Short mmCIF file of C-alpha atoms in Angstrom, two decimals:
data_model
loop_
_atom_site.label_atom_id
_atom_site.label_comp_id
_atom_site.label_asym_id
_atom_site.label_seq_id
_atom_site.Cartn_x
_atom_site.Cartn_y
_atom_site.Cartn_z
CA UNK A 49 -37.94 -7.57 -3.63
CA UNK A 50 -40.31 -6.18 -6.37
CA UNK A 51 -39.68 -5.87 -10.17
CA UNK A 52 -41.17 -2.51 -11.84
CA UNK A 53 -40.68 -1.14 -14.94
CA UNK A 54 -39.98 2.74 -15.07
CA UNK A 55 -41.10 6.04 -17.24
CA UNK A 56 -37.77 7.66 -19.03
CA UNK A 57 -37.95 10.88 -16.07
CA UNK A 58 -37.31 8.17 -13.24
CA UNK A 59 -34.28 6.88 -15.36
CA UNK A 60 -32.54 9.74 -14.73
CA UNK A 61 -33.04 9.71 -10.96
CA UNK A 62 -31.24 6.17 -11.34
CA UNK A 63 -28.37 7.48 -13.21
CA UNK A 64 -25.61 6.97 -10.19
CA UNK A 65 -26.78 3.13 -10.01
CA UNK A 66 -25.78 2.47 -14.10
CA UNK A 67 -22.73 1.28 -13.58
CA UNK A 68 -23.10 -0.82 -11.01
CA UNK A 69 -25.91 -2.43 -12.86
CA UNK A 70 -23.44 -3.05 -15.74
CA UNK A 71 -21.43 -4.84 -13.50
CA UNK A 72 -22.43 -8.53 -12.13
CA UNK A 73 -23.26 -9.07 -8.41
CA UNK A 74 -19.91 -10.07 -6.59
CA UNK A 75 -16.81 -7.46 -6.10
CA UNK A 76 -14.50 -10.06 -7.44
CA UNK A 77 -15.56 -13.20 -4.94
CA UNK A 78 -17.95 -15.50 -5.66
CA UNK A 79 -20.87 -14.56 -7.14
CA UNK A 80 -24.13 -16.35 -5.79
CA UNK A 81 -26.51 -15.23 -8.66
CA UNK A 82 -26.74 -18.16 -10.97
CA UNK A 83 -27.47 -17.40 -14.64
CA UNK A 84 -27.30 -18.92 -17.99
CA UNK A 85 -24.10 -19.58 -19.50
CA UNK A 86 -22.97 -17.66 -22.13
CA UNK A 87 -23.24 -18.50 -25.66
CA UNK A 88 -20.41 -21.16 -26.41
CA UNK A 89 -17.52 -19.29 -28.35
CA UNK A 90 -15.74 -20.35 -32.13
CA UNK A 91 -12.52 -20.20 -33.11
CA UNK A 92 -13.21 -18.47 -36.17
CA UNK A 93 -13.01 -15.55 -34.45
CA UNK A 94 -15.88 -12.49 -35.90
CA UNK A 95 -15.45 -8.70 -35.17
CA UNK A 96 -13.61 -7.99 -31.52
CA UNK A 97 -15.35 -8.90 -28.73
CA UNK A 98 -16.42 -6.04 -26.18
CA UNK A 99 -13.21 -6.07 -24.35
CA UNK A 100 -10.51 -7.39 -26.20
CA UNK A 101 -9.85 -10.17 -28.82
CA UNK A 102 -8.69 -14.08 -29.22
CA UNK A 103 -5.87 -15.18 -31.65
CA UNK A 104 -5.84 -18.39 -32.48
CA UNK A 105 -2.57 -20.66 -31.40
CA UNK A 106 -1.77 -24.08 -31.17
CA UNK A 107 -1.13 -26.04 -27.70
CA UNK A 108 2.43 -26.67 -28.42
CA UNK A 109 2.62 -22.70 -27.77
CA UNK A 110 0.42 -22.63 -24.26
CA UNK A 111 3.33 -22.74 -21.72
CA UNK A 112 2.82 -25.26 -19.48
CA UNK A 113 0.11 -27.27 -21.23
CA UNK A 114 2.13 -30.52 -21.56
CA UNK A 115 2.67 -30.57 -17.65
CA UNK A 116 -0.49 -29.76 -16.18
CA UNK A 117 -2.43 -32.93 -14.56
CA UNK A 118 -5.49 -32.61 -16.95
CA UNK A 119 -7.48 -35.19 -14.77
CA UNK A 120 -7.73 -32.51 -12.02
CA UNK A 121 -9.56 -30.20 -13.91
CA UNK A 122 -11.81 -32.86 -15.40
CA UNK A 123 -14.52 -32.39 -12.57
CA UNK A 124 -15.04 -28.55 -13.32
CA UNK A 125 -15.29 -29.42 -17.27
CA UNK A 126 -17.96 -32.07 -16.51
CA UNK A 127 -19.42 -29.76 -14.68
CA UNK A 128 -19.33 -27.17 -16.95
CA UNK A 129 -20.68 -29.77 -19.66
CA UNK A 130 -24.04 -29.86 -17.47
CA UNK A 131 -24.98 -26.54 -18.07
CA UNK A 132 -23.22 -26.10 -21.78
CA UNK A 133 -24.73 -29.78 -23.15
CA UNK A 134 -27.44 -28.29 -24.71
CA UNK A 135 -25.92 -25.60 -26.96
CA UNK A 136 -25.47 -26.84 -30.40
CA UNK A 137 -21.17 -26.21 -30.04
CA UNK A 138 -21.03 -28.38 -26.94
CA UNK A 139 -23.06 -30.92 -27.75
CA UNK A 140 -20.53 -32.98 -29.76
CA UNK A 141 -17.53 -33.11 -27.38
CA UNK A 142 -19.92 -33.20 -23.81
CA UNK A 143 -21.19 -36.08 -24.94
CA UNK A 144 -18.11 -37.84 -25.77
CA UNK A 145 -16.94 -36.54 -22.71
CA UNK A 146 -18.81 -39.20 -21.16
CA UNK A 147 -17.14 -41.84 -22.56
CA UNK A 148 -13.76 -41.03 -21.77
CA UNK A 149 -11.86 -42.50 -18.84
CA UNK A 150 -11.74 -39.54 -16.27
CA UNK A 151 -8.49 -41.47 -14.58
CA UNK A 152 -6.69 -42.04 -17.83
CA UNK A 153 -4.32 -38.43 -18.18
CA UNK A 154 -3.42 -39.35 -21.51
CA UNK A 155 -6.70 -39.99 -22.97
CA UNK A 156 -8.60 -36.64 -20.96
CA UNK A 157 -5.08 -34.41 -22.78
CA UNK A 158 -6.45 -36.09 -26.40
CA UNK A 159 -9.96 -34.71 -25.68
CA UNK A 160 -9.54 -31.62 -25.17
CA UNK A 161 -6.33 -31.23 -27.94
CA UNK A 162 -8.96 -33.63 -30.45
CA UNK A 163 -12.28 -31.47 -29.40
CA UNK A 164 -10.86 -28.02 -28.57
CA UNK A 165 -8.26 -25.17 -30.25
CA UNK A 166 -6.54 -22.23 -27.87
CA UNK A 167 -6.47 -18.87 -28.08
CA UNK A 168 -4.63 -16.53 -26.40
CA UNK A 169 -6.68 -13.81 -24.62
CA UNK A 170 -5.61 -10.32 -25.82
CA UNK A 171 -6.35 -7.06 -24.40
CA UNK A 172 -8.04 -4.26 -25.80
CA UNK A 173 -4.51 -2.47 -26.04
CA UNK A 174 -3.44 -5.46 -28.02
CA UNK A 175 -1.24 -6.87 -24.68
CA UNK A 176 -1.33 -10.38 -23.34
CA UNK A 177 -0.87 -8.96 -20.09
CA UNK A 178 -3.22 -8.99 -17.08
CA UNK A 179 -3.73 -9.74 -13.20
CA UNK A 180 -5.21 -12.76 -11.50
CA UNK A 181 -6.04 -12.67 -7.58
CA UNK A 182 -7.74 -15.27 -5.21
CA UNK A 183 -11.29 -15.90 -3.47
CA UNK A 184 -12.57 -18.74 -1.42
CA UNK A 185 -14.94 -19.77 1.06
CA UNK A 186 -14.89 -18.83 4.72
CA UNK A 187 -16.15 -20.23 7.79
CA UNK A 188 -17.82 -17.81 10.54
CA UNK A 189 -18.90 -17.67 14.06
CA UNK A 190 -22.12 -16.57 14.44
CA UNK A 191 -26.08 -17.31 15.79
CA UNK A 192 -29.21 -17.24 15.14
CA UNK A 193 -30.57 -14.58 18.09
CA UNK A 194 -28.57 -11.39 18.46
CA UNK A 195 -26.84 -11.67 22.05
CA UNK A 196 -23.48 -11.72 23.45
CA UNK A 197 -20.41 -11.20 21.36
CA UNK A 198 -22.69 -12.12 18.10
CA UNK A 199 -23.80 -8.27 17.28
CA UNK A 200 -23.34 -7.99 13.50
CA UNK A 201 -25.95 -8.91 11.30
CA UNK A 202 -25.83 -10.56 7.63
CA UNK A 203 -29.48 -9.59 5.75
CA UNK A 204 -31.77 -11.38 3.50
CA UNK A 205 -32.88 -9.29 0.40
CA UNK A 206 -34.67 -6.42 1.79
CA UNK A 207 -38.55 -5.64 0.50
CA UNK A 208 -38.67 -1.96 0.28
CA UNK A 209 -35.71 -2.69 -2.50
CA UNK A 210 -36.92 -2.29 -5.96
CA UNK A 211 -35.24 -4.10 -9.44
CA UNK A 212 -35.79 -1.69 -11.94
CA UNK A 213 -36.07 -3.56 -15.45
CA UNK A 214 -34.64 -0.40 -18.16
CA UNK A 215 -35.60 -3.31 -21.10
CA UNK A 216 -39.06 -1.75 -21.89
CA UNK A 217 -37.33 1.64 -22.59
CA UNK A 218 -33.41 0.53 -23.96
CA UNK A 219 -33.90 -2.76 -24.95
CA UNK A 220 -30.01 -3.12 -25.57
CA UNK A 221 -29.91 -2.28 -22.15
CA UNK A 222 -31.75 -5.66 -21.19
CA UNK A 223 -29.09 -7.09 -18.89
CA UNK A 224 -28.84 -4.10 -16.58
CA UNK A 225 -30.69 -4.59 -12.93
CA UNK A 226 -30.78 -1.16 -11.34
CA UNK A 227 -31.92 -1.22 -7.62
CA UNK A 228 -33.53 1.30 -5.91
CA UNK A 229 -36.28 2.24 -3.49
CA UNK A 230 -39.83 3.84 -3.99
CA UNK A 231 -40.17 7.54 -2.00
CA UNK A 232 -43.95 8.83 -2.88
CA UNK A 233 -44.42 9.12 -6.52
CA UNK A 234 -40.12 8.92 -6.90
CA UNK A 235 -37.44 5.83 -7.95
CA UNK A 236 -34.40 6.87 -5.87
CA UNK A 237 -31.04 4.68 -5.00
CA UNK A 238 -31.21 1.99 -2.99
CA UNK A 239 -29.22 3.26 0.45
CA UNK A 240 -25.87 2.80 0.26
CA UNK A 241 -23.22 1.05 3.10
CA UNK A 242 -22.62 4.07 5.34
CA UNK A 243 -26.53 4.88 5.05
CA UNK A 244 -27.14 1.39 6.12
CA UNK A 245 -24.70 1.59 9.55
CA UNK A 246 -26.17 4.73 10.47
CA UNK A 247 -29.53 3.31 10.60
CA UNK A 248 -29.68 -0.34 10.95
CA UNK A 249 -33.46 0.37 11.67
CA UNK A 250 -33.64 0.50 7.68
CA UNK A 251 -33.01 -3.32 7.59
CA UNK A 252 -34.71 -4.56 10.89
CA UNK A 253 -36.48 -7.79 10.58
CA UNK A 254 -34.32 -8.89 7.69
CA UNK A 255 -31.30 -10.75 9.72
CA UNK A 256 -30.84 -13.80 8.66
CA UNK A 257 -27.96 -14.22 11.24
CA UNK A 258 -25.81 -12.48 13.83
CA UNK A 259 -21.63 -13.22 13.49
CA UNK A 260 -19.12 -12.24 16.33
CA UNK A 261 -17.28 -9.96 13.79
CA UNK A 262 -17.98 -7.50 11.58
CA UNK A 263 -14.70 -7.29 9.74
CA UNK A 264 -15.45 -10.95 8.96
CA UNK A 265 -18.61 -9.60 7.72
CA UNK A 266 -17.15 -7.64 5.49
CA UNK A 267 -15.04 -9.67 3.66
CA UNK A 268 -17.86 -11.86 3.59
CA UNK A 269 -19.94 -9.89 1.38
CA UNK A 270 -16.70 -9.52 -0.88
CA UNK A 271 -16.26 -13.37 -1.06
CA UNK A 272 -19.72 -13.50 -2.06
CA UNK A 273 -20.33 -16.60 -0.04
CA UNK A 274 -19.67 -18.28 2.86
CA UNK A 275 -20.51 -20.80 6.13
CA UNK A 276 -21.71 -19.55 9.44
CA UNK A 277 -21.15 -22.08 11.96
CA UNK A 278 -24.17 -21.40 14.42
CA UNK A 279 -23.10 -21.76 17.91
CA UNK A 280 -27.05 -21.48 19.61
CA UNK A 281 -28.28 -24.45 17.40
CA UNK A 282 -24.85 -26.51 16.78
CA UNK A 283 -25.30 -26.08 12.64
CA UNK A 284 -23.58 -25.04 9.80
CA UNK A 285 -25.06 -23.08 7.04
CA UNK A 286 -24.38 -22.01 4.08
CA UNK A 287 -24.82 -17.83 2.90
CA UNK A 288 -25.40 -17.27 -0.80
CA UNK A 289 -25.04 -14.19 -2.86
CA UNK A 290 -28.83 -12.86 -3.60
CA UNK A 291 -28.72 -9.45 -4.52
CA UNK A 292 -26.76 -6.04 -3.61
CA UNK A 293 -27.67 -2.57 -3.20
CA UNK A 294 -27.16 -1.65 -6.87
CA UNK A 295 -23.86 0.54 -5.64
CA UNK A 296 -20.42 -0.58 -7.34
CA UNK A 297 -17.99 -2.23 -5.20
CA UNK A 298 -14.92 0.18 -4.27
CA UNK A 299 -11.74 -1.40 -2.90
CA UNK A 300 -11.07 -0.21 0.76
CA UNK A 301 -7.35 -1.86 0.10
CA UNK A 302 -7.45 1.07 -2.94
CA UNK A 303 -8.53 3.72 -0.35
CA UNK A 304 -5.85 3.44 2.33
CA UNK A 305 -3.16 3.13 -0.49
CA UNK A 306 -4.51 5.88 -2.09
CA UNK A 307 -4.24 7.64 1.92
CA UNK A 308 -0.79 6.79 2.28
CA UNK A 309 -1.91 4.36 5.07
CA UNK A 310 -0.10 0.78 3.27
CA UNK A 311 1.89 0.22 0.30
CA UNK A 312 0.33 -1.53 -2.36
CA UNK A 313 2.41 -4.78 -1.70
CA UNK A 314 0.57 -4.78 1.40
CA UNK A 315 -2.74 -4.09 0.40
CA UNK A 316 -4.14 -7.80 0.98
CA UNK A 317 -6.95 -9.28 2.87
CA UNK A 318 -4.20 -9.78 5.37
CA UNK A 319 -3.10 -6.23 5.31
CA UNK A 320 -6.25 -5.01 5.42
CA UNK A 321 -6.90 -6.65 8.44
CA UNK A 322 -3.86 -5.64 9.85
CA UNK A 323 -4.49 -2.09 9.67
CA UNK A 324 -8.31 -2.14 10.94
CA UNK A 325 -6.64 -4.47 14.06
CA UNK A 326 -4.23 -1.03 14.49
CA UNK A 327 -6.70 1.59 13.98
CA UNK A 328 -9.86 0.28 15.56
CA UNK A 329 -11.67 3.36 15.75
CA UNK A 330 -11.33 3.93 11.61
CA UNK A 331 -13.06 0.20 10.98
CA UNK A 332 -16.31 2.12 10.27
CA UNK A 333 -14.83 4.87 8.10
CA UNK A 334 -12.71 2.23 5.70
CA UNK A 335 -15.78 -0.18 5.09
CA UNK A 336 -18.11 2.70 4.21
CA UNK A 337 -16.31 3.73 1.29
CA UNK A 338 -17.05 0.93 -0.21
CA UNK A 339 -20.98 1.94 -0.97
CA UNK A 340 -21.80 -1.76 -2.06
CA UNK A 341 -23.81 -3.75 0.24
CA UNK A 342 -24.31 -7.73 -0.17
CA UNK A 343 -27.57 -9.29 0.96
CA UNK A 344 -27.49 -13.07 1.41
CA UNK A 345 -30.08 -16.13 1.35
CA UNK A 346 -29.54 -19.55 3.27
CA UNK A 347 -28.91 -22.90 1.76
CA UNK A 348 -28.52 -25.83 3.89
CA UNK A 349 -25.03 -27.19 3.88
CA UNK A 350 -25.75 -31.20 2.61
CA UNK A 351 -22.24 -32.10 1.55
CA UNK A 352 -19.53 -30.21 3.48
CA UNK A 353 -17.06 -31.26 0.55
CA UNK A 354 -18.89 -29.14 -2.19
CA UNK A 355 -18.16 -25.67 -3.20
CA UNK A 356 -20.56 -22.68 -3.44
CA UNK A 357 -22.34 -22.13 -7.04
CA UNK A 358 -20.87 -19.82 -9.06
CA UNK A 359 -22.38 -17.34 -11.81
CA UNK A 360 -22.93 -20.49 -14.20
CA UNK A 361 -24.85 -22.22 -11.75
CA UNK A 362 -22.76 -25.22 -11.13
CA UNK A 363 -20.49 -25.79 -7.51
CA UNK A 364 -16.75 -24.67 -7.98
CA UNK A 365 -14.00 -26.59 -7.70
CA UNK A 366 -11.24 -25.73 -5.68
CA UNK A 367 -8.30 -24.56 -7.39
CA UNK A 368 -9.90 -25.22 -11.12
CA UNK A 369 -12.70 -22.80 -10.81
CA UNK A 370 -11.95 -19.14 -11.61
CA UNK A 371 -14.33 -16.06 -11.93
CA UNK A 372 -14.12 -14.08 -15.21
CA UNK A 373 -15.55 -11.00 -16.84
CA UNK A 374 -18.40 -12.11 -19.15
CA UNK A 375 -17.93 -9.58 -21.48
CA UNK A 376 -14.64 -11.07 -22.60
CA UNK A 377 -14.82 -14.66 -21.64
CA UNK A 378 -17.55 -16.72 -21.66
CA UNK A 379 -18.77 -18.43 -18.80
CA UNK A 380 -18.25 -22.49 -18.73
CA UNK A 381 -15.49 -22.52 -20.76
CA UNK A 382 -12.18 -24.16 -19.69
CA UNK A 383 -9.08 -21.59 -19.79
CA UNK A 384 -5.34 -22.58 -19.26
CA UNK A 385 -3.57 -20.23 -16.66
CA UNK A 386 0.27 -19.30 -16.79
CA UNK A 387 1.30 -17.43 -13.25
CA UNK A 388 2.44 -17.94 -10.08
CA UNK A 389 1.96 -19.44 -6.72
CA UNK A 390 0.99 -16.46 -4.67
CA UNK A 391 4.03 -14.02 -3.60
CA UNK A 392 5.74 -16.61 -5.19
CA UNK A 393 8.29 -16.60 -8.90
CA UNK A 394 6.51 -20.80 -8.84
CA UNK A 395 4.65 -21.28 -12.00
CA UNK A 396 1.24 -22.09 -11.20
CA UNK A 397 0.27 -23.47 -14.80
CA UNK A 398 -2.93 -25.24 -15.35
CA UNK A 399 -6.17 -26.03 -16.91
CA UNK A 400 -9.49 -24.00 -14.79
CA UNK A 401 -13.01 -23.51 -15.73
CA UNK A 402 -14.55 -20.03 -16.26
CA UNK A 403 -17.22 -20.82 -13.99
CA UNK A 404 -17.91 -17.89 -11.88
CA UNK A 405 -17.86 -14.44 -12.41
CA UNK A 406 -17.52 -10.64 -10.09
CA UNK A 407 -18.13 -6.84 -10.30
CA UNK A 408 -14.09 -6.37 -9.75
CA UNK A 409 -13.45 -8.55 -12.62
CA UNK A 410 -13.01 -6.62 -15.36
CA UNK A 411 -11.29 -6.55 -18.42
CA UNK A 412 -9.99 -9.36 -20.92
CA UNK A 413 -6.40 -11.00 -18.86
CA UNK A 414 -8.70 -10.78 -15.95
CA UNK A 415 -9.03 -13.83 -13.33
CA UNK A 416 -10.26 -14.71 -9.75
CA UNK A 417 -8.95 -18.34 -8.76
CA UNK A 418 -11.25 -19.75 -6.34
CA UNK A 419 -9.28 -21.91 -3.97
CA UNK A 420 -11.98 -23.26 -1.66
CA UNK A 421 -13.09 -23.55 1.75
CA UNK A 422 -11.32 -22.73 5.15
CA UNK A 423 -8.92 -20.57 6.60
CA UNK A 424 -5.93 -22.21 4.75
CA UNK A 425 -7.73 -21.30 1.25
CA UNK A 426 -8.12 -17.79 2.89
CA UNK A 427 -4.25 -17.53 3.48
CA UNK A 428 -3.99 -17.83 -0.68
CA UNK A 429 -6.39 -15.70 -1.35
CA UNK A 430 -5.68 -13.55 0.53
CA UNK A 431 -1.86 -13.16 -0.81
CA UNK A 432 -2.84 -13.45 -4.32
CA UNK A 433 -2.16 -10.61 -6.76
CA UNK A 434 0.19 -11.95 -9.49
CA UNK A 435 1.13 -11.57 -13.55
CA UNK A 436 -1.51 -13.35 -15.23
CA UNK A 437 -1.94 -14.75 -19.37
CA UNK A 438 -4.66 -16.87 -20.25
CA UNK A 439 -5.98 -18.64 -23.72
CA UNK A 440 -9.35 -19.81 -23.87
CA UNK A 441 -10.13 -23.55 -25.04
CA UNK A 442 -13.06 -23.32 -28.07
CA UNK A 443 -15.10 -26.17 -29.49
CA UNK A 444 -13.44 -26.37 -32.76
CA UNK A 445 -17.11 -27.22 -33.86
CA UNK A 446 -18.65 -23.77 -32.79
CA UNK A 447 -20.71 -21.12 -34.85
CA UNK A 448 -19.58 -17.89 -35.94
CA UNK A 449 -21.89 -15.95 -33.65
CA UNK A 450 -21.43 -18.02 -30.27
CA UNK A 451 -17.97 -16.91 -29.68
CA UNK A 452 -19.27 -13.71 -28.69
CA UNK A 453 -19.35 -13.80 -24.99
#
């Protein structure tokens, strides 16, 4: 993929890709593009942050904190802590964090209530109120050569596909990534999903592998990342998240609401699937309105028992990783969850890392709870759309400036 740098007319060619530049690389599933963490928050909280605020509260008022298992979610911090070590607010408590005894409950619960202080998570409209939904990791069928029942195709990052840097022009407009494609002396958009199935010529040579379905496929490119069981060479592999088209992701569970064709209750992965198994001949039609197209890279798979890397570049845990928007939260720091269990009035109250983040994800009480590999992980996901409040944990050491996300 090449990197250019563009005059102020071709900017305005790009125009339709803006807002999917704003937006980071996965629709709400993992996100495979590592980058640096965020700068670490303070509790002394400055002017509001770009989409919504923090108050500050005390753990006595986090429902739930006095039940959760805090040694579950101890992996994810430490993990987090790799990254976050070297900022000047995490310093002090990572590396004490190394000295505490990871299988001792009481003595990880006096760490964080000694080293941290909560805040609750407010919305720009000054509610607490948001909407947390699931992700995870699947497994696929698929091979290396095209042939037999394995006639869909997942892509590496394409070369005719140009990142267009807007820095040199906007500087405040550094982290945008625009993609699009050179046509004689023009910088036009990057083809979009239907473009793409209508001529798969555009991306020939660039198949990494071929899977045995292309609804899988789909929702493959939504989680972000995923395993491909190769049934030619008797491997696993693992896909990554490298790059996407540069169109936003649209919701295909939105459009057939929006058609009358399901209720929103049963708008989920499941749903979905449901419908496109009843109306074969629409599959086509529903996955190209969503215009966003996910190209992948391969990793190979060296410990089955480790998650995908998120946005902050460290492997998420099941079921104490979440994905976040960056522009409200920022990324490695540990936030305590009060919902529930999917379809489910169970409190599902606990202690996660902000460790990944998605283009869907947006907003301030905004969460994607990763819940790992396999098809039973996919049954969760897949069903999760509940009530959602959230407080952030902040080193009560940080700086005034790094608890802007």
């Amino acid at each position: 993929m090449s990197f250019i740098r563009i005059s102020l007319p071709a900017i305005a060619v790009l125009t339709a890709l803006i807002l999917a530049a704003c937006s980071t690389s996965r629709p709400g599933l993992v996100s495979r593009a590592p980058v640096s963490a965020a700068s670490s928050p303070k509790p002394a909280l400055p002017s509001q942050p770009a989409s919504g605020s923090f108050q500050r509260t005390t753990f006595t008022d986090v429902p739930g904190w006095g039940q959760d298992d805090l040694r579950q979610a101890w992996p994810a911090f430490i993990a987090s802590c790799s990254v976050l070590t070297t900022r000047a607010d995490w310093s002090a408590p990572c590396a004490v964090a190394q000295s505490v005894n990871a299988g001792d409950e009481s003595a990880v619960r006096s760490f964080f209530e000694n080293y941290f202080a909560p805040y609750r998570v407010i919305n720009p409209d000054g509610s607490d109120d948001g909407l947390i939904t699931g992700y995870y990791e699947p497994l696929l069928q698929g091979a290396r050569k095209r042939g037999g029942r394995y006639q869909t195709a997942l892509h590496r990052v394409p070369p005719d596909m140009l990142l267009v840097d807007l820095s040199s022009v906007y500087p405040e407009l550094k982290s945008m990534r625009l993609r699009g494609r050179q046509v004689g002396s023009k910088v036009v958009p990057y083809y979009n999903r239907a473009e793409l199935s209508h001529q798969p010529s555009i991306l020939a040579g660039q198949e990494l592998v071929w899977v045995d379905d292309a609804v899988d496929a789909f929702f493959l490119q939504v989680q972000g990342s995923g395993r491909v069981h190769l049934n030619d060479t008797n491997e696993t592999v693992r896909l990554v998240y490298a790059d996407q088209n540069g169109y936003p992701y649209k919701s295909i569970g939105r459009y057939l609401v929006d058609k009358g064709e399901l209720r929103l209750d049963q708008a989920s992965a499941q749903g979905i699937k449901g419908w496109l198994a009843a109306n074969p001949g629409r599959q086509q039609e529903l996955l190209n309105t969503n215009p966003s197209y996910v190209f992948f890279r391969e990793e190979k798979l060296l410990d089955p028992s480790v998650g995908p890397k998120g946005a902050l570049g460290v492997a998420l845990t099941p079921q104490r990783s979440i994905a976040i928007d960056p522009q409200a939260i920022p990324l490695g720091v540990p936030v305590f969850l009060s919902t529930t269990q999917p379809n489910s009035e169970s409190n599902l109250r606990q202690l996660v890392m902000a460790q990944d983040a998605g283009g869907a994800i947006k907003g301030a009480v905004r969460a994607d709870y990763f819940w790992g590999f396999g098809s039973d992980a996919g049954e969760q996901a897949g069903r999760m759309k509940q009530r959602l409040q959230m407080w952030v944990l902040l080193p009560k050491a940080a700086s005034a400036v790094s608890m802007r996300p």
